Amino acid sequence: MRLVHTVKEVREQVKEWRMEGLSIGLVPTMGFLHEGHQSLIAASVKENDRTVVSIFVNPTQFGPNEDFEAYPRDIEKDMALCDETGADLIFNPEPEEMYPDGFCTYTNITGLGDALCGKSRPIHFKGVCTVVSKLFNIVCSDRAYFGEKDAQQLAIIKRMVKDMNIPVEIKGCPIVREQDGLAKSSRNTYLNEKERAAALILSKAIFAGHDMVNAGERDAKKIVGAMTEIIKSEPLAVIDYVEMVNMDTMQPVDVVEGNILCAIAVKIGKTRLIDNFNDNIRQATP
Ligand code: AMP
């Protein structure tokens, strides 16, 4: 496995692989890798001849008062995880490599990017779309792997690829959780012991909401209401949003039917955590 820092090195390596007729998978990450990222890398290794993992804490997707500086970084540990999972190349650029002097072109998405996380993080998805489209252009992979943990991001990337005719197949991978249910996240490392215990309220609410859907409840307000009550029972939790939306539009629904996403964002202390479930509910026959 190789570690490279420049676009030129990635392009040279990819060109060699292409000459050999090899297929390529890309796993974009911000590093501080855990089993969630590892499941994406493993899926790529299984389905492609070569796997590229990008590790880049992307400044343009963080708002001015967010945790860009504090975001955890550990490239040595990340390299070991990538190596043991079978990745072939790590692309770990400096911000100047991705955003050189004079950089002024952005990829943006309207509508989908303004809902859910976009409300409290208004520039977030513009930064995500910009860096991901750059990575697609740099690596030119056949496939790219994203986690359902960031369901809105996954929907946005799928839409961007479709709208911009980017020749890459987007693969979504299921949420990987800790044994007690908490969705794995690099940001879990911010939580102290009390907060870690309180953070369980997210998955508790998610499982309860999903149970209601599975039991046949179709009133979105009832489900969102019940989940909100559960989260409010935790004194350390401050709700950003609890919403049931249509997966294609990210707009709230009244009735749970079709491809739905139930997503939550909750602050535990200073740490903002997200979780979700999605389901495809067949429409009731009239
Ligand atoms: P990040 O490093 O947080 O930007 O995440 C990089 C990729 O890993 C994204 O596609 C995430 O959705 C995915 N990911 C992060 N956490 C998880 C998880 N717990 N389960 C599955 N995928 C995840």
Tab-separated table of C-alpha atoms and ligand atoms in Angstrom:
chain	number	residue	atom	x	y	z
A	1	MET	CA	0.000	0.000	0.000
A	2	ARG	CA	1.272	3.480	-0.911
A	3	LEU	CA	0.674	6.838	0.762
A	4	VAL	CA	0.751	9.862	-1.571
A	5	HIS	CA	0.068	13.546	-1.050
A	6	THR	CA	-0.253	15.038	-4.541
A	7	VAL	CA	-2.814	14.893	-7.342
A	8	LYS	CA	0.016	14.120	-9.790
A	9	GLU	CA	1.027	10.972	-7.889
A	10	VAL	CA	-2.578	9.715	-7.821
A	11	ARG	CA	-2.999	10.331	-11.537
A	12	GLU	CA	0.254	8.485	-12.379
A	13	GLN	CA	-0.745	5.473	-10.267
A	14	VAL	CA	-4.280	5.390	-11.688
A	15	LYS	CA	-2.910	5.631	-15.241
A	16	GLU	CA	-0.691	2.587	-14.617
A	17	TRP	CA	-3.624	0.592	-13.249
A	18	ARG	CA	-5.797	1.586	-16.198
A	19	MET	CA	-3.097	0.419	-18.642
A	20	GLU	CA	-3.275	-2.964	-16.893
A	21	GLY	CA	-7.068	-2.970	-17.321
A	22	LEU	CA	-7.755	-2.885	-13.558
A	23	SER	CA	-10.975	-1.558	-11.993
A	24	ILE	CA	-10.763	1.078	-9.263
A	25	GLY	CA	-12.868	1.890	-6.191
A	26	LEU	CA	-12.667	5.148	-4.219
A	27	VAL	CA	-13.503	5.646	-0.535
A	28	PRO	CA	-13.554	9.348	0.401
A	29	THR	CA	-12.994	9.997	4.143
A	30	MET	CA	-11.822	12.625	6.578
A	31	GLY	CA	-9.653	10.086	8.396
A	32	PHE	CA	-9.526	8.980	12.048
A	33	LEU	CA	-10.852	5.772	10.600
A	34	HIS	CA	-13.083	3.295	12.444
A	35	GLU	CA	-15.077	0.177	11.547
A	36	GLY	CA	-17.645	2.295	9.662
A	37	HIS	CA	-14.988	3.502	7.221
A	38	GLN	CA	-13.484	0.025	7.231
A	39	SER	CA	-16.758	-1.497	5.978
A	40	LEU	CA	-16.636	0.889	2.985
A	41	ILE	CA	-13.012	0.014	2.246
A	42	ALA	CA	-13.795	-3.725	2.551
A	43	ALA	CA	-16.734	-3.346	0.119
A	44	SER	CA	-14.480	-1.568	-2.364
A	45	VAL	CA	-11.704	-4.147	-2.038
A	46	LYS	CA	-14.251	-6.885	-2.716
A	47	GLU	CA	-15.729	-5.240	-5.808
A	48	ASN	CA	-12.670	-3.627	-7.438
A	49	ASP	CA	-9.135	-4.640	-8.401
A	50	ARG	CA	-7.656	-1.581	-6.675
A	51	THR	CA	-8.926	0.657	-3.863
A	52	VAL	CA	-8.014	4.287	-3.229
A	53	VAL	CA	-8.840	5.806	0.184
A	54	SER	CA	-8.733	9.583	0.402
A	55	ILE	CA	-8.034	11.059	3.822
A	56	PHE	CA	-8.649	14.785	3.841
A	57	VAL	CA	-10.243	16.982	6.487
A	58	ASN	CA	-11.922	19.263	3.995
A	59	PRO	CA	-11.930	22.885	5.216
A	60	THR	CA	-14.677	24.052	2.836
A	61	GLN	CA	-17.335	21.847	4.432
A	62	PHE	CA	-16.834	23.305	7.924
A	63	GLY	CA	-18.604	26.487	9.010
A	64	PRO	CA	-16.655	29.287	10.741
A	65	ASN	CA	-17.599	28.123	14.262
A	66	GLU	CA	-17.310	24.409	13.605
A	67	ASP	CA	-14.648	21.871	14.536
A	68	PHE	CA	-12.236	22.005	11.560
A	69	GLU	CA	-9.154	22.626	13.739
A	70	ALA	CA	-10.242	20.228	16.483
A	71	TYR	CA	-11.229	17.402	14.100
A	72	PRO	CA	-9.237	14.304	15.180
A	73	ARG	CA	-6.349	13.194	12.972
A	74	ASP	CA	-4.107	10.079	13.168
A	75	ILE	CA	-2.583	9.175	9.819
A	76	GLU	CA	-0.365	6.380	11.228
A	77	LYS	CA	-3.338	4.509	12.677
A	78	ASP	CA	-5.373	5.188	9.506
A	79	MET	CA	-2.596	3.731	7.348
A	80	ALA	CA	-2.544	0.549	9.430
A	81	LEU	CA	-6.334	0.149	9.119
A	82	CYS	CA	-6.263	0.750	5.343
A	83	ASP	CA	-3.384	-1.678	4.904
A	84	GLU	CA	-5.005	-4.470	6.903
A	85	THR	CA	-8.295	-3.986	5.025
A	86	GLY	CA	-6.602	-4.310	1.637
A	87	ALA	CA	-6.510	-0.725	0.309
A	88	ASP	CA	-3.851	-0.029	-2.312
A	89	LEU	CA	-3.396	3.740	-2.198
A	90	ILE	CA	-4.031	6.472	0.356
A	91	PHE	CA	-4.399	10.001	-0.985
A	92	ASN	CA	-3.693	12.420	1.886
A	93	PRO	CA	-3.345	15.907	0.410
A	94	GLU	CA	-2.618	19.168	2.233
A	95	PRO	CA	-5.371	21.806	1.940
A	96	GLU	CA	-3.130	23.803	-0.477
A	97	GLU	CA	-2.984	20.814	-2.828
A	98	MET	CA	-6.781	20.720	-3.060
A	99	TYR	CA	-7.360	24.476	-2.830
A	100	PRO	CA	-4.355	26.241	-4.366
A	101	ASP	CA	-4.097	30.044	-4.442
A	102	GLY	CA	-6.819	31.530	-6.612
A	103	PHE	CA	-9.240	28.614	-6.178
A	104	CYS	CA	-12.750	29.924	-6.886
A	105	THR	CA	-14.831	27.189	-8.522
A	106	TYR	CA	-17.407	25.337	-6.431
A	107	THR	CA	-19.904	22.549	-7.047
A	108	ASN	CA	-23.206	23.292	-5.400
A	109	ILE	CA	-26.559	21.578	-5.121
A	110	THR	CA	-29.838	23.385	-4.575
A	111	GLY	CA	-32.827	22.149	-2.586
A	112	LEU	CA	-31.510	18.822	-1.327
A	113	GLY	CA	-28.595	20.581	0.349
A	114	ASP	CA	-30.779	23.120	2.161
A	115	ALA	CA	-32.849	20.563	4.118
A	116	LEU	CA	-31.959	18.685	7.347
A	117	CYS	CA	-28.241	19.276	8.121
A	118	GLY	CA	-28.140	22.069	5.528
A	119	LYS	CA	-30.369	24.243	7.746
A	120	SER	CA	-27.859	24.505	10.571
A	121	ARG	CA	-24.799	23.962	8.341
A	122	PRO	CA	-25.567	26.223	5.347
A	123	ILE	CA	-22.248	25.839	3.486
A	124	HIS	CA	-21.651	22.202	4.388
A	125	PHE	CA	-22.942	20.432	1.291
A	126	LYS	CA	-21.396	22.946	-1.079
A	127	GLY	CA	-18.037	22.010	0.472
A	128	VAL	CA	-18.844	18.298	0.318
A	129	CYS	CA	-19.949	18.445	-3.344
A	130	THR	CA	-16.883	20.485	-4.270
A	131	VAL	CA	-14.359	18.162	-2.655
A	132	VAL	CA	-16.110	14.976	-3.787
A	133	SER	CA	-16.380	16.149	-7.398
A	134	LYS	CA	-12.685	17.062	-7.273
A	135	LEU	CA	-11.870	13.584	-5.928
A	136	PHE	CA	-13.949	11.996	-8.700
A	137	ASN	CA	-11.976	14.004	-11.273
A	138	ILE	CA	-8.635	13.156	-9.667
A	139	VAL	CA	-9.160	9.418	-9.178
A	140	CYS	CA	-11.638	8.659	-12.006
A	141	SER	CA	-12.708	5.502	-10.180
A	142	ASP	CA	-15.321	3.083	-11.488
A	143	ARG	CA	-17.134	3.072	-8.148
A	144	ALA	CA	-17.203	5.208	-5.018
A	145	TYR	CA	-18.362	4.149	-1.556
A	146	PHE	CA	-20.332	6.229	0.951
A	147	GLY	CA	-21.980	5.385	4.276
A	148	GLU	CA	-25.709	5.491	4.934
A	149	LYS	CA	-24.737	7.055	8.264
A	150	ASP	CA	-24.607	10.310	6.264
A	151	ALA	CA	-27.808	9.573	4.370
A	152	GLN	CA	-28.401	13.120	3.142
A	153	GLN	CA	-24.823	13.281	1.866
A	154	LEU	CA	-25.284	9.968	0.043
A	155	ALA	CA	-28.518	11.188	-1.593
A	156	ILE	CA	-26.831	14.447	-2.603
A	157	ILE	CA	-23.793	12.705	-4.117
A	158	LYS	CA	-26.061	10.350	-6.092
A	159	ARG	CA	-27.990	13.361	-7.407
A	160	MET	CA	-24.811	15.307	-8.234
A	161	VAL	CA	-23.367	12.371	-10.187
A	162	LYS	CA	-26.608	11.999	-12.121
A	163	ASP	CA	-27.016	15.733	-12.800
A	164	MET	CA	-23.391	16.295	-13.817
A	165	ASN	CA	-23.010	13.019	-15.793
A	166	ILE	CA	-20.026	11.950	-13.705
A	167	PRO	CA	-19.057	8.424	-14.825
A	168	VAL	CA	-18.859	6.768	-11.406
A	169	GLU	CA	-21.173	4.271	-9.730
A	170	ILE	CA	-22.185	5.326	-6.211
A	171	LYS	CA	-22.467	2.564	-3.635
A	172	GLY	CA	-24.158	3.070	-0.259
A	173	CYS	CA	-23.088	0.953	2.730
A	174	PRO	CA	-25.115	0.298	5.925
A	175	ILE	CA	-24.494	2.116	9.220
A	176	VAL	CA	-21.948	0.390	11.459
A	177	ARG	CA	-22.752	0.752	15.172
A	178	GLU	CA	-21.038	0.222	18.503
A	179	GLN	CA	-22.322	-2.824	20.400
A	180	ASP	CA	-24.645	-0.625	22.456
A	181	GLY	CA	-26.171	0.965	19.321
A	182	LEU	CA	-24.329	4.285	18.989
A	183	ALA	CA	-23.466	4.897	15.326
A	184	LYS	CA	-19.697	4.879	14.923
A	185	SER	CA	-18.277	8.318	14.210
A	186	SER	CA	-14.893	9.998	14.382
A	187	ARG	CA	-16.663	12.683	16.450
A	188	ASN	CA	-17.576	10.179	19.211
A	189	THR	CA	-14.049	10.754	20.445
A	190	TYR	CA	-15.120	14.245	21.630
A	191	LEU	CA	-17.546	12.715	24.161
A	192	ASN	CA	-16.588	12.417	27.831
A	193	GLU	CA	-17.916	9.487	29.848
A	194	LYS	CA	-21.210	11.133	30.817
A	195	GLU	CA	-21.791	12.392	27.267
A	196	ARG	CA	-20.972	8.987	25.795
A	197	ALA	CA	-23.710	7.465	27.950
A	198	ALA	CA	-26.122	10.272	26.999
A	199	ALA	CA	-25.339	9.832	23.280
A	200	LEU	CA	-27.132	6.478	23.369
A	201	ILE	CA	-30.367	8.443	23.225
A	202	LEU	CA	-29.869	8.917	19.458
A	203	SER	CA	-29.908	5.234	18.569
A	204	LYS	CA	-32.642	4.612	21.154
A	205	ALA	CA	-34.866	7.129	19.352
A	206	ILE	CA	-33.920	5.749	15.930
A	207	PHE	CA	-34.707	2.152	16.904
A	208	ALA	CA	-37.994	3.212	18.545
A	209	GLY	CA	-39.030	5.169	15.436
A	210	HIS	CA	-38.149	2.283	13.155
A	211	ASP	CA	-40.070	-0.137	15.401
A	212	MET	CA	-43.151	2.067	15.025
A	213	VAL	CA	-42.828	1.992	11.228
A	214	ASN	CA	-42.327	-1.771	11.310
A	215	ALA	CA	-45.422	-2.102	13.497
A	216	GLY	CA	-47.440	-0.327	10.792
A	217	GLU	CA	-47.560	3.278	12.023
A	218	ARG	CA	-47.813	5.573	8.992
A	219	ASP	CA	-48.408	8.941	10.675
A	220	ALA	CA	-45.044	10.733	10.382
A	221	LYS	CA	-45.978	13.300	13.061
A	222	LYS	CA	-46.676	10.561	15.602
A	223	ILE	CA	-43.340	8.882	14.952
A	224	VAL	CA	-41.363	12.136	14.987
A	225	GLY	CA	-43.251	13.154	18.157
A	226	ALA	CA	-42.443	9.907	19.956
A	227	MET	CA	-38.777	10.113	18.947
A	228	THR	CA	-38.601	13.746	20.079
A	229	GLU	CA	-39.988	12.781	23.493
A	230	ILE	CA	-37.379	10.055	23.877
A	231	ILE	CA	-34.539	12.447	23.036
A	232	LYS	CA	-35.928	15.125	25.354
A	233	SER	CA	-35.832	12.632	28.231
A	234	GLU	CA	-32.027	12.930	28.138
A	235	PRO	CA	-30.992	16.149	29.931
A	236	LEU	CA	-27.669	16.463	28.039
A	237	ALA	CA	-29.341	16.228	24.604
A	238	VAL	CA	-30.282	19.306	22.577
A	239	ILE	CA	-32.236	18.561	19.397
A	240	ASP	CA	-31.175	20.182	16.120
A	241	TYR	CA	-33.816	18.300	14.110
A	242	VAL	CA	-35.942	15.150	14.051
A	243	GLU	CA	-37.531	14.726	10.622
A	244	MET	CA	-39.246	12.214	8.413
A	245	VAL	CA	-38.535	13.124	4.789
A	246	ASN	CA	-38.870	11.769	1.276
A	247	MET	CA	-35.512	10.240	0.281
A	248	ASP	CA	-35.497	11.845	-3.172
A	249	THR	CA	-36.531	15.370	-2.199
A	250	MET	CA	-35.459	15.580	1.468
A	251	GLN	CA	-38.800	17.317	2.078
A	252	PRO	CA	-40.920	16.391	5.138
A	253	VAL	CA	-43.732	13.883	4.625
A	254	ASP	CA	-47.003	13.505	6.541
A	255	VAL	CA	-47.548	9.885	5.599
A	256	VAL	CA	-44.823	7.251	5.828
A	257	GLU	CA	-44.801	5.681	2.371
A	258	GLY	CA	-42.387	5.177	-0.488
A	259	ASN	CA	-38.677	5.689	0.072
A	260	ILE	CA	-38.453	7.570	3.363
A	261	LEU	CA	-35.590	8.787	5.517
A	262	CYS	CA	-36.011	9.479	9.194
A	263	ALA	CA	-33.015	11.558	10.275
A	264	ILE	CA	-31.965	13.212	13.504
A	265	ALA	CA	-29.215	15.590	14.595
A	266	VAL	CA	-28.657	16.083	18.303
A	267	LYS	CA	-26.057	17.986	20.252
A	268	ILE	CA	-24.612	16.220	23.278
A	269	GLY	CA	-22.602	18.905	25.022
A	270	LYS	CA	-20.602	20.555	22.245
A	271	THR	CA	-20.693	17.493	19.996
A	272	ARG	CA	-23.228	17.352	17.185
A	273	LEU	CA	-24.182	13.764	16.325
A	274	ILE	CA	-26.425	12.379	13.574
A	275	ASP	CA	-28.267	9.115	13.035
A	276	ASN	CA	-31.063	7.832	10.797
A	277	PHE	CA	-33.052	4.962	9.448
A	278	ASN	CA	-34.503	4.605	6.011
A	279	ASP	CA	-37.168	2.344	4.673
A	280	ASN	CA	-39.061	1.681	1.508
A	281	ILE	CA	-42.733	1.386	2.384
A	282	ARG	CA	-45.087	0.123	-0.256
A	283	GLN	CA	-47.953	2.508	-0.802
A	284	ALA	CA	-51.243	1.413	0.705
A	285	THR	CA	-53.579	0.015	-1.946
A	286	PRO	CA	-56.733	2.139	-2.203
B	1	AMP	P1	-16.187	10.862	7.299
B	1	AMP	O1	-14.755	10.489	7.498
B	1	AMP	O2	-16.943	11.064	8.572
B	1	AMP	O3	-16.365	11.989	6.304
B	1	AMP	O4	-16.882	9.610	6.632
B	1	AMP	C1	-16.387	9.059	5.449
B	1	AMP	C2	-17.371	8.042	4.935
B	1	AMP	O5	-17.556	7.015	5.907
B	1	AMP	C3	-18.750	8.651	4.667
B	1	AMP	O6	-19.267	8.108	3.465
B	1	AMP	C4	-19.540	8.207	5.863
B	1	AMP	O7	-20.920	8.098	5.617
B	1	AMP	C5	-18.925	6.856	6.149
B	1	AMP	N1	-19.178	6.481	7.548
B	1	AMP	C6	-18.847	7.190	8.659
B	1	AMP	N2	-19.301	6.570	9.766
B	1	AMP	C7	-19.951	5.455	9.349
B	1	AMP	C8	-20.652	4.391	10.015
B	1	AMP	N3	-20.788	4.366	11.335
B	1	AMP	N4	-21.185	3.417	9.262
B	1	AMP	C9	-21.057	3.430	7.906
B	1	AMP	N5	-20.416	4.392	7.218
B	1	AMP	C10	-19.857	5.387	7.920
